[in-house]
């Protein structure tokens, strides 16, 4: 899944699941680009009205991330399962489920926590290509259009929001480090 190009997956999903061309059962989602919004709607009301239009872009954007995260966690779990503390836990008679969730996954979650700090801003920022194919008015497309129109206040605003999201992602990552390993103490830093 990680090797599938996002633009190709988006195009296939839009063509296949938004038209009755391939059978009535394939016309699951509405056609892209019909955003229902009035001037009195809040941002959350617009998202609630158009939630079915967001399913395909979310699937396309999350497919690559989930495949990458799954691979990283799988490799970390395999590496942790062969360490001596796991053998010692088995010898003590702990169940495999207990060993996996209380010992192995806790130690294998560090690479995942590290990646979550950088994936949060990337996931929320979106992709210009996916936003154009699915006709989603997102921040990637807004940034691209603003750069092309030399609308520098909007460019600065989007970059500032992306920077704040990066800082929030890194803060969440630090908090999760301390939760996953109580030995991590930030008061000594």
C-alpha positions as a printed NumPy array, in Angstrom:
array([[  0.   ,   0.   ,   0.   ],
       [  2.912,   2.337,   0.692],
       [  4.081,   2.097,  -2.919],
       [  0.71 ,   3.028,  -4.46 ],
       [  0.847,   6.615,  -5.734],
       [ -1.767,   8.781,  -4.037],
       [ -2.883,  10.504,  -7.24 ],
       [ -3.507,   7.145,  -8.934],
       [ -5.44 ,   5.723,  -5.979],
       [ -7.522,   8.919,  -5.727],
       [ -8.349,   8.83 ,  -9.428],
       [ -9.339,   5.15 ,  -9.338],
       [-11.505,   5.584,  -6.247],
       [-13.219,   8.693,  -7.6  ],
       [-13.925,   7.11 , -10.98 ],
       [-15.03 ,   3.782,  -9.535],
       [-17.049,   4.837,  -6.477],
       [-18.756,   8.075,  -7.561],
       [-20.463,   7.008, -10.777],
       [-22.923,   4.239, -11.69 ],
       [-20.782,   3.512, -14.771],
       [-19.558,   0.17 , -13.391],
       [-22.826,  -0.904, -11.782],
       [-25.37 ,   0.596,  -9.44 ],
       [-23.554,  -0.811,  -6.411],
       [-20.424,   1.259,  -7.194],
       [-22.236,   4.61 ,  -6.925],
       [-21.604,   4.836,  -3.188],
       [-20.295,   8.374,  -2.743],
       [-21.548,  11.642,  -4.238],
       [-19.667,  13.216,  -7.115],
       [-16.674,  15.229,  -6.058],
       [-16.821,  18.993,  -5.953],
       [-20.393,  19.589,  -4.828],
       [-19.669,  21.297,  -1.512],
       [-22.8  ,  22.399,   0.323],
       [-22.073,  25.531,   2.362],
       [-23.85 ,  28.754,   3.142],
       [-22.371,  31.967,   4.483],
       [-23.931,  31.396,   7.925],
       [-22.475,  27.892,   8.411],
       [-19.627,  27.373,  10.825],
       [-16.596,  25.297,   9.856],
       [-17.948,  22.276,  11.77 ],
       [-21.362,  22.559,  10.093],
       [-19.693,  22.603,   6.67 ],
       [-17.674,  19.51 ,   7.561],
       [-20.784,  17.73 ,   8.906],
       [-22.793,  18.526,   5.743],
       [-19.998,  17.316,   3.475],
       [-18.647,  14.382,   5.508],
       [-19.442,  11.896,   2.752],
       [-17.289,  13.93 ,   0.341],
       [-14.327,  13.639,   2.71 ],
       [-14.275,   9.836,   2.956],
       [-12.368,   9.168,  -0.278],
       [ -9.674,  11.833,   0.314],
       [ -9.195,  10.598,   3.882],
       [ -8.823,   7.005,   2.668],
       [ -6.284,   8.059,   0.047],
       [ -4.24 ,  10.225,   2.411],
       [ -4.269,   7.71 ,   5.266],
       [ -3.402,   4.634,   3.169],
       [  0.259,   5.549,   2.765],
       [  0.619,   6.713,   6.372],
       [ -0.995,   3.581,   7.788],
       [  1.11 ,   1.256,   5.639],
       [  4.285,   3.045,   6.745],
       [  3.305,   3.062,  10.426],
       [  2.292,  -0.596,  10.303],
       [  5.663,  -1.545,   8.85 ],
       [  7.554,   0.437,  11.482],
       [  5.546,  -1.031,  14.39 ],
       [  5.811,  -4.561,  12.991],
       [  9.606,  -4.324,  12.731],
       [  9.881,  -2.885,  16.239],
       [  7.669,  -5.638,  17.712],
       [  9.694,  -8.36 ,  15.957],
       [ 12.903,  -6.839,  17.304],
       [ 11.544,  -6.561,  20.863],
       [ 10.161, -10.133,  20.915],
       [ 13.67 , -11.562,  20.753],
       [ 15.086,  -9.63 ,  23.706],
       [ 15.995, -11.265,  26.998],
       [ 13.299,  -9.611,  29.099],
       [ 10.639, -11.313,  26.922],
       [ 12.294, -14.703,  27.442],
       [ 12.442, -13.973,  31.167],
       [  8.727, -13.02 ,  31.224],
       [  7.855, -16.277,  29.435],
       [  9.912, -18.25 ,  31.937],
       [  8.008, -16.574,  34.774],
       [  4.801, -17.962,  33.254],
       [  3.183, -14.746,  31.945],
       [  0.675, -15.205,  29.152],
       [  1.618, -14.251,  25.6  ],
       [ -1.082, -11.569,  25.583],
       [  0.309, -10.023,  28.737],
       [  3.855, -10.135,  27.416],
       [  2.813,  -8.576,  24.12 ],
       [  0.764,  -5.671,  25.529],
       [  2.511,  -4.924,  28.833],
       [  6.109,  -5.393,  27.756],
       [  6.723,  -5.729,  24.026],
       [  4.296,  -3.146,  22.66 ],
       [  5.23 ,  -0.559,  25.27 ],
       [  8.899,  -0.774,  24.256],
       [  8.098,  -1.1  ,  20.553],
       [  5.936,   2.028,  20.619],
       [  8.892,   4.445,  20.762],
       [  9.445,   4.557,  16.971],
       [  5.683,   5.023,  16.533],
       [  5.633,   7.893,  19.022],
       [  8.569,   9.516,  17.248],
       [  6.78 ,   9.33 ,  13.899],
       [  3.465,  10.61 ,  15.265],
       [  5.069,  13.943,  16.069],
       [  5.875,  14.528,  12.408],
       [  2.868,  12.8  ,  10.861],
       [  0.27 ,  14.974,  12.617],
       [  1.082,  18.163,  10.685],
       [  1.569,  16.24 ,   7.445],
       [ -1.794,  14.485,   7.763],
       [ -3.667,  17.689,   8.525],
       [ -1.87 ,  19.691,   5.856],
       [ -3.12 ,  17.391,   3.134],
       [ -1.889,  17.006,  -0.379],
       [ -2.37 ,  19.418,  -3.239],
       [ -2.8  ,  16.638,  -5.801],
       [ -5.43 ,  14.769,  -3.751],
       [ -7.262,  18.012,  -3.022],
       [ -7.383,  18.858,  -6.734],
       [ -8.537,  15.369,  -7.803],
       [-11.219,  15.167,  -5.101],
       [-11.973,  18.911,  -5.31 ],
       [-11.48 ,  19.441,  -1.588],
       [-10.889,  23.025,  -0.463],
       [ -7.933,  22.177,   1.78 ],
       [ -4.851,  23.927,   3.077],
       [ -2.474,  22.392,   0.532],
       [ -4.505,  23.781,  -2.334],
       [ -4.94 ,  27.108,  -0.536],
       [ -1.18 ,  27.381,  -0.061],
       [ -0.482,  26.524,  -3.697],
       [ -3.075,  29.011,  -5.011],
       [ -1.803,  31.709,  -2.657],
       [  1.787,  31.233,  -3.805],
       [  0.732,  31.376,  -7.463],
       [ -1.314,  34.557,  -6.819],
       [  1.429,  36.039,  -4.613],
       [ -0.979,  36.403,  -1.705],
       [  1.768,  36.486,   0.915],
       [ -0.367,  37.095,   4.029],
       [ -2.254,  33.842,   3.338],
       [  1.026,  31.998,   2.665],
       [  2.448,  33.253,   5.961],
       [ -0.748,  32.261,   7.785],
       [ -0.765,  28.709,   6.388],
       [  2.947,  28.258,   7.15 ],
       [  2.353,  29.598,  10.67 ],
       [ -0.511,  27.14 ,  11.238],
       [  1.652,  24.309,   9.928],
       [  4.439,  25.359,  12.322],
       [  2.034,  25.403,  15.269],
       [  0.785,  21.928,  14.301],
       [  4.377,  20.698,  14.195],
       [  5.029,  22.082,  17.674],
       [  1.803,  20.501,  18.98 ],
       [  2.766,  17.176,  17.372],
       [  6.185,  17.257,  19.027],
       [  4.621,  18.175,  22.386],
       [  2.179,  15.261,  22.111],
       [  5.106,  13.04 ,  21.189],
       [  7.028,  14.13 ,  24.316],
       [  3.991,  13.53 ,  26.544],
       [  3.517,  10.062,  25.044],
       [  7.205,   9.267,  25.671],
       [  6.729,   9.921,  29.367],
       [  3.514,   7.864,  29.399],
       [  5.135,   4.921,  27.603],
       [  8.27 ,   4.945,  29.734],
       [  7.972,   6.396,  33.253],
       [ 11.773,   6.546,  33.466],
       [ 11.707,   9.476,  31.024],
       [ 11.846,  12.592,  33.154],
       [ 11.746,  16.009,  31.53 ],
       [ 12.321,  17.924,  34.757],
       [ 16.055,  17.107,  34.653],
       [ 16.54 ,  18.422,  31.123]])
